[in-house]
């Protein structure tokens, strides 16, 4: 089994403002979460608390000055765009989502004002999961991420012609280098990056009930 992670990156510097945005978002999904939790009320308390925490705890990290990263245990490649779209209703700043699944799929989307402006999805798992490859608009990636690169550089990084899973990881790493954001990180990894890189972070824990 390969790596699995997903993250939401928002072009903003104010972590307090982002906490407010997350609070507004969470209030919008709280009722749905409560209905979900009610199904598990017969479970042992420790297991119920773990399920609750996975839905209600978010981590805000700052890997670079201009961007804030959101992590959550329930973020996955198939769901992270939906969460980002909901969050984008509360802010005007552009959002970059990253999803990575089992060294077989990688997704990257640029989102703004509840709209996916462009999306990239590629990997050897496309046929197995019956997913169509999506060819991104390299101009949008270059502009919204302020990469200041020649388009052929962006197109090379985001090329959908892959022959080995290591190219998926290389794609994430090269985009990380250009943006200054550690894009290959999920909720399980942030302790490492905090200890090694001394990044700014904050854990936001909303009430489950």
mmCIF file of C-alpha atoms in Angstrom:
data_model
loop_
_atom_site.group_PDB
_atom_site.id
_atom_site.type_symbol
_atom_site.label_atom_id
_atom_site.label_comp_id
_atom_site.label_asym_id
_atom_site.label_seq_id
_atom_site.Cartn_x
_atom_site.Cartn_y
_atom_site.Cartn_z
ATOM 1 C CA UNK A 1 0.000 0.000 0.000
ATOM 2 C CA UNK A 2 1.275 3.440 -0.894
ATOM 3 C CA UNK A 3 0.860 6.882 0.613
ATOM 4 C CA UNK A 4 -2.561 8.453 1.097
ATOM 5 C CA UNK A 5 -3.109 12.097 1.943
ATOM 6 C CA UNK A 6 -5.072 15.203 1.032
ATOM 7 C CA UNK A 7 -4.836 18.845 1.987
ATOM 8 C CA UNK A 8 -6.405 22.228 1.326
ATOM 9 C CA UNK A 9 -4.144 25.236 0.760
ATOM 10 C CA UNK A 10 -5.581 28.760 0.911
ATOM 11 C CA UNK A 11 -3.797 31.861 -0.256
ATOM 12 C CA UNK A 12 -4.060 33.894 2.951
ATOM 13 C CA UNK A 13 -1.809 34.849 5.831
ATOM 14 C CA UNK A 14 -4.307 35.473 8.636
ATOM 15 C CA UNK A 15 -4.744 32.256 10.627
ATOM 16 C CA UNK A 16 -7.350 33.893 12.872
ATOM 17 C CA UNK A 17 -9.452 34.759 9.861
ATOM 18 C CA UNK A 18 -9.137 31.195 8.604
ATOM 19 C CA UNK A 19 -10.269 29.881 11.993
ATOM 20 C CA UNK A 20 -13.411 31.950 11.591
ATOM 21 C CA UNK A 21 -13.936 30.589 8.084
ATOM 22 C CA UNK A 22 -13.531 27.018 9.341
ATOM 23 C CA UNK A 23 -16.013 27.708 12.117
ATOM 24 C CA UNK A 24 -18.588 28.914 9.589
ATOM 25 C CA UNK A 25 -17.929 25.872 7.420
ATOM 26 C CA UNK A 26 -18.191 23.486 10.364
ATOM 27 C CA UNK A 27 -21.504 24.941 11.488
ATOM 28 C CA UNK A 28 -22.787 24.155 8.008
ATOM 29 C CA UNK A 29 -21.864 20.465 8.266
ATOM 30 C CA UNK A 30 -22.429 20.011 12.003
ATOM 31 C CA UNK A 31 -26.004 18.750 11.667
ATOM 32 C CA UNK A 32 -24.908 16.155 9.136
ATOM 33 C CA UNK A 33 -22.107 15.068 11.465
ATOM 34 C CA UNK A 34 -24.483 14.773 14.432
ATOM 35 C CA UNK A 35 -26.716 12.452 12.435
ATOM 36 C CA UNK A 36 -23.659 10.380 11.597
ATOM 37 C CA UNK A 37 -22.526 10.232 15.228
ATOM 38 C CA UNK A 38 -25.989 9.107 16.341
ATOM 39 C CA UNK A 39 -25.515 5.905 14.347
ATOM 40 C CA UNK A 40 -22.527 5.011 16.511
ATOM 41 C CA UNK A 41 -24.015 5.809 19.933
ATOM 42 C CA UNK A 42 -23.857 2.140 20.970
ATOM 43 C CA UNK A 43 -20.124 2.017 20.322
ATOM 44 C CA UNK A 44 -17.553 2.186 23.150
ATOM 45 C CA UNK A 45 -16.850 5.758 24.273
ATOM 46 C CA UNK A 46 -13.212 5.715 23.157
ATOM 47 C CA UNK A 47 -14.171 4.637 19.643
ATOM 48 C CA UNK A 48 -16.957 7.204 19.459
ATOM 49 C CA UNK A 49 -14.537 9.922 20.571
ATOM 50 C CA UNK A 50 -12.106 8.871 17.848
ATOM 51 C CA UNK A 51 -14.819 9.072 15.193
ATOM 52 C CA UNK A 52 -15.940 12.443 16.531
ATOM 53 C CA UNK A 53 -12.374 13.789 16.548
ATOM 54 C CA UNK A 54 -11.804 12.732 12.947
ATOM 55 C CA UNK A 55 -14.712 14.948 11.883
ATOM 56 C CA UNK A 56 -14.253 17.894 14.220
ATOM 57 C CA UNK A 57 -10.478 18.420 14.503
ATOM 58 C CA UNK A 58 -8.646 20.504 11.929
ATOM 59 C CA UNK A 59 -5.007 21.517 11.809
ATOM 60 C CA UNK A 60 -3.908 24.817 10.278
ATOM 61 C CA UNK A 61 -0.248 24.823 9.168
ATOM 62 C CA UNK A 62 1.838 27.579 7.647
ATOM 63 C CA UNK A 63 4.652 26.273 5.477
ATOM 64 C CA UNK A 64 5.122 29.544 3.617
ATOM 65 C CA UNK A 65 4.284 33.179 4.277
ATOM 66 C CA UNK A 66 1.506 33.560 1.712
ATOM 67 C CA UNK A 67 -0.383 30.280 2.166
ATOM 68 C CA UNK A 68 -2.137 28.403 4.966
ATOM 69 C CA UNK A 69 -2.720 24.650 4.826
ATOM 70 C CA UNK A 70 -5.692 22.812 6.341
ATOM 71 C CA UNK A 71 -5.475 19.158 7.360
ATOM 72 C CA UNK A 72 -8.228 16.826 8.578
ATOM 73 C CA UNK A 73 -8.426 13.082 9.109
ATOM 74 C CA UNK A 74 -11.362 12.744 6.729
ATOM 75 C CA UNK A 75 -9.785 14.553 3.798
ATOM 76 C CA UNK A 76 -9.338 12.180 0.871
ATOM 77 C CA UNK A 77 -8.624 12.569 -2.830
ATOM 78 C CA UNK A 78 -12.276 11.948 -3.662
ATOM 79 C CA UNK A 79 -13.730 14.397 -1.106
ATOM 80 C CA UNK A 80 -11.239 17.219 -0.622
ATOM 81 C CA UNK A 81 -12.596 19.320 -3.509
ATOM 82 C CA UNK A 82 -16.119 19.259 -2.061
ATOM 83 C CA UNK A 83 -14.830 20.551 1.272
ATOM 84 C CA UNK A 84 -12.766 23.249 -0.445
ATOM 85 C CA UNK A 85 -15.756 24.347 -2.526
ATOM 86 C CA UNK A 86 -17.833 24.726 0.646
ATOM 87 C CA UNK A 87 -15.055 26.696 2.346
ATOM 88 C CA UNK A 88 -14.660 28.915 -0.726
ATOM 89 C CA UNK A 89 -18.194 30.231 -0.175
ATOM 90 C CA UNK A 90 -16.877 32.063 2.888
ATOM 91 C CA UNK A 91 -13.707 33.607 1.402
ATOM 92 C CA UNK A 92 -12.518 35.282 -1.787
ATOM 93 C CA UNK A 93 -9.010 33.850 -1.827
ATOM 94 C CA UNK A 94 -7.921 31.088 -4.238
ATOM 95 C CA UNK A 95 -7.579 27.523 -2.982
ATOM 96 C CA UNK A 96 -5.297 24.700 -4.080
ATOM 97 C CA UNK A 97 -6.359 21.148 -3.186
ATOM 98 C CA UNK A 98 -4.111 18.118 -3.305
ATOM 99 C CA UNK A 99 -5.209 14.496 -3.179
ATOM 100 C CA UNK A 100 -2.907 11.485 -3.319
ATOM 101 C CA UNK A 101 -4.031 7.870 -3.177
ATOM 102 C CA UNK A 102 -1.956 4.726 -2.861
ATOM 103 C CA UNK A 103 0.715 5.888 -5.338
ATOM 104 C CA UNK A 104 -1.921 5.396 -8.064
ATOM 105 C CA UNK A 105 -3.756 8.709 -8.306
ATOM 106 C CA UNK A 106 -2.985 12.350 -7.794
ATOM 107 C CA UNK A 107 -5.460 15.227 -8.013
ATOM 108 C CA UNK A 108 -4.815 18.962 -7.994
ATOM 109 C CA UNK A 109 -7.505 21.626 -8.254
ATOM 110 C CA UNK A 110 -7.607 25.407 -8.245
ATOM 111 C CA UNK A 111 -10.843 26.620 -6.631
ATOM 112 C CA UNK A 112 -12.269 30.085 -6.158
ATOM 113 C CA UNK A 113 -15.740 31.392 -5.261
ATOM 114 C CA UNK A 114 -17.351 27.947 -5.148
ATOM 115 C CA UNK A 115 -16.022 26.993 -8.575
ATOM 116 C CA UNK A 116 -13.296 24.627 -9.769
ATOM 117 C CA UNK A 117 -11.292 26.759 -12.189
ATOM 118 C CA UNK A 118 -9.098 23.894 -13.331
ATOM 119 C CA UNK A 119 -8.405 20.341 -12.211
ATOM 120 C CA UNK A 120 -5.635 17.865 -12.831
ATOM 121 C CA UNK A 121 -6.029 14.150 -12.182
ATOM 122 C CA UNK A 122 -3.614 11.481 -13.315
ATOM 123 C CA UNK A 123 -1.990 8.203 -12.402
ATOM 124 C CA UNK A 124 -1.883 4.532 -13.222
ATOM 125 C CA UNK A 125 -5.046 3.946 -11.204
ATOM 126 C CA UNK A 126 -7.314 5.859 -13.579
ATOM 127 C CA UNK A 127 -8.519 2.790 -15.452
ATOM 128 C CA UNK A 128 -8.846 0.650 -12.317
ATOM 129 C CA UNK A 129 -11.110 3.243 -10.703
ATOM 130 C CA UNK A 130 -12.855 4.054 -13.983
ATOM 131 C CA UNK A 131 -11.837 7.708 -13.825
ATOM 132 C CA UNK A 132 -11.169 9.914 -16.809
ATOM 133 C CA UNK A 133 -7.932 11.862 -16.841
ATOM 134 C CA UNK A 134 -8.428 15.608 -16.694
ATOM 135 C CA UNK A 135 -6.080 17.969 -18.480
ATOM 136 C CA UNK A 136 -5.473 21.091 -16.460
ATOM 137 C CA UNK A 137 -5.097 24.662 -17.641
ATOM 138 C CA UNK A 138 -1.430 25.351 -16.958
ATOM 139 C CA UNK A 139 -2.008 29.101 -17.280
ATOM 140 C CA UNK A 140 -4.424 29.068 -14.337
ATOM 141 C CA UNK A 141 -2.006 27.047 -12.201
ATOM 142 C CA UNK A 142 0.809 29.432 -13.059
ATOM 143 C CA UNK A 143 -1.260 32.547 -12.373
ATOM 144 C CA UNK A 144 -3.109 31.549 -9.209
ATOM 145 C CA UNK A 145 -0.108 29.899 -7.568
ATOM 146 C CA UNK A 146 2.151 32.793 -8.652
ATOM 147 C CA UNK A 147 4.722 30.328 -9.938
ATOM 148 C CA UNK A 148 6.222 32.775 -12.441
ATOM 149 C CA UNK A 149 7.371 29.925 -14.668
ATOM 150 C CA UNK A 150 7.368 29.249 -18.376
ATOM 151 C CA UNK A 151 4.237 27.299 -19.284
ATOM 152 C CA UNK A 152 6.206 24.349 -20.600
ATOM 153 C CA UNK A 153 7.694 23.923 -17.099
ATOM 154 C CA UNK A 154 4.210 23.748 -15.543
ATOM 155 C CA UNK A 155 2.961 21.449 -18.280
ATOM 156 C CA UNK A 156 5.907 19.125 -17.712
ATOM 157 C CA UNK A 157 5.220 18.936 -13.975
ATOM 158 C CA UNK A 158 1.520 18.317 -14.500
ATOM 159 C CA UNK A 159 1.940 15.970 -17.443
ATOM 160 C CA UNK A 160 -0.616 13.139 -17.383
ATOM 161 C CA UNK A 161 1.675 10.783 -19.262
ATOM 162 C CA UNK A 162 2.979 8.618 -16.427
ATOM 163 C CA UNK A 163 4.761 5.293 -16.472
ATOM 164 C CA UNK A 164 5.619 4.726 -12.804
ATOM 165 C CA UNK A 165 4.200 5.766 -9.427
ATOM 166 C CA UNK A 166 7.403 7.585 -8.477
ATOM 167 C CA UNK A 167 6.510 10.186 -11.096
ATOM 168 C CA UNK A 168 3.393 11.012 -9.076
ATOM 169 C CA UNK A 169 5.515 11.701 -6.021
ATOM 170 C CA UNK A 170 7.969 13.677 -8.137
ATOM 171 C CA UNK A 171 5.080 15.790 -9.411
ATOM 172 C CA UNK A 172 4.084 16.693 -5.841
ATOM 173 C CA UNK A 173 7.661 17.406 -4.817
ATOM 174 C CA UNK A 174 8.394 19.664 -7.782
ATOM 175 C CA UNK A 175 5.225 21.668 -7.240
ATOM 176 C CA UNK A 176 6.093 21.909 -3.551
ATOM 177 C CA UNK A 177 9.467 23.392 -4.449
ATOM 178 C CA UNK A 178 7.879 26.007 -6.706
ATOM 179 C CA UNK A 179 5.169 27.054 -4.235
ATOM 180 C CA UNK A 180 7.139 26.701 -1.011
ATOM 181 C CA UNK A 181 4.229 24.666 0.402
ATOM 182 C CA UNK A 182 4.769 21.110 1.631
ATOM 183 C CA UNK A 183 2.037 19.590 -0.514
ATOM 184 C CA UNK A 184 2.827 15.958 0.266
ATOM 185 C CA UNK A 185 1.402 16.061 3.786
ATOM 186 C CA UNK A 186 -1.677 14.688 5.505
ATOM 187 C CA UNK A 187 -3.029 14.784 9.036
ATOM 188 C CA UNK A 188 -0.773 11.871 10.044
ATOM 189 C CA UNK A 189 2.372 13.752 9.047
ATOM 190 C CA UNK A 190 2.065 17.168 10.600
ATOM 191 C CA UNK A 191 3.824 16.218 13.862
ATOM 192 C CA UNK A 192 6.943 15.400 11.841
ATOM 193 C CA UNK A 193 6.931 18.678 9.942
ATOM 194 C CA UNK A 194 6.289 20.654 13.102
ATOM 195 C CA UNK A 195 9.244 19.040 14.886
ATOM 196 C CA UNK A 196 11.604 19.096 11.916
ATOM 197 C CA UNK A 197 10.733 22.392 10.272
ATOM 198 C CA UNK A 198 9.353 24.309 13.244
ATOM 199 C CA UNK A 199 6.395 25.471 11.197
ATOM 200 C CA UNK A 200 3.584 27.534 12.637
ATOM 201 C CA UNK A 201 0.485 25.473 13.337
ATOM 202 C CA UNK A 202 -2.719 25.407 15.346
ATOM 203 C CA UNK A 203 -5.150 22.617 16.164
ATOM 204 C CA UNK A 204 -8.818 23.622 15.939
ATOM 205 C CA UNK A 205 -11.179 21.264 17.740
ATOM 206 C CA UNK A 206 -14.893 21.973 17.255
ATOM 207 C CA UNK A 207 -17.512 20.463 19.528
ATOM 208 C CA UNK A 208 -19.166 17.302 18.262
ATOM 209 C CA UNK A 209 -22.386 17.819 20.171
#
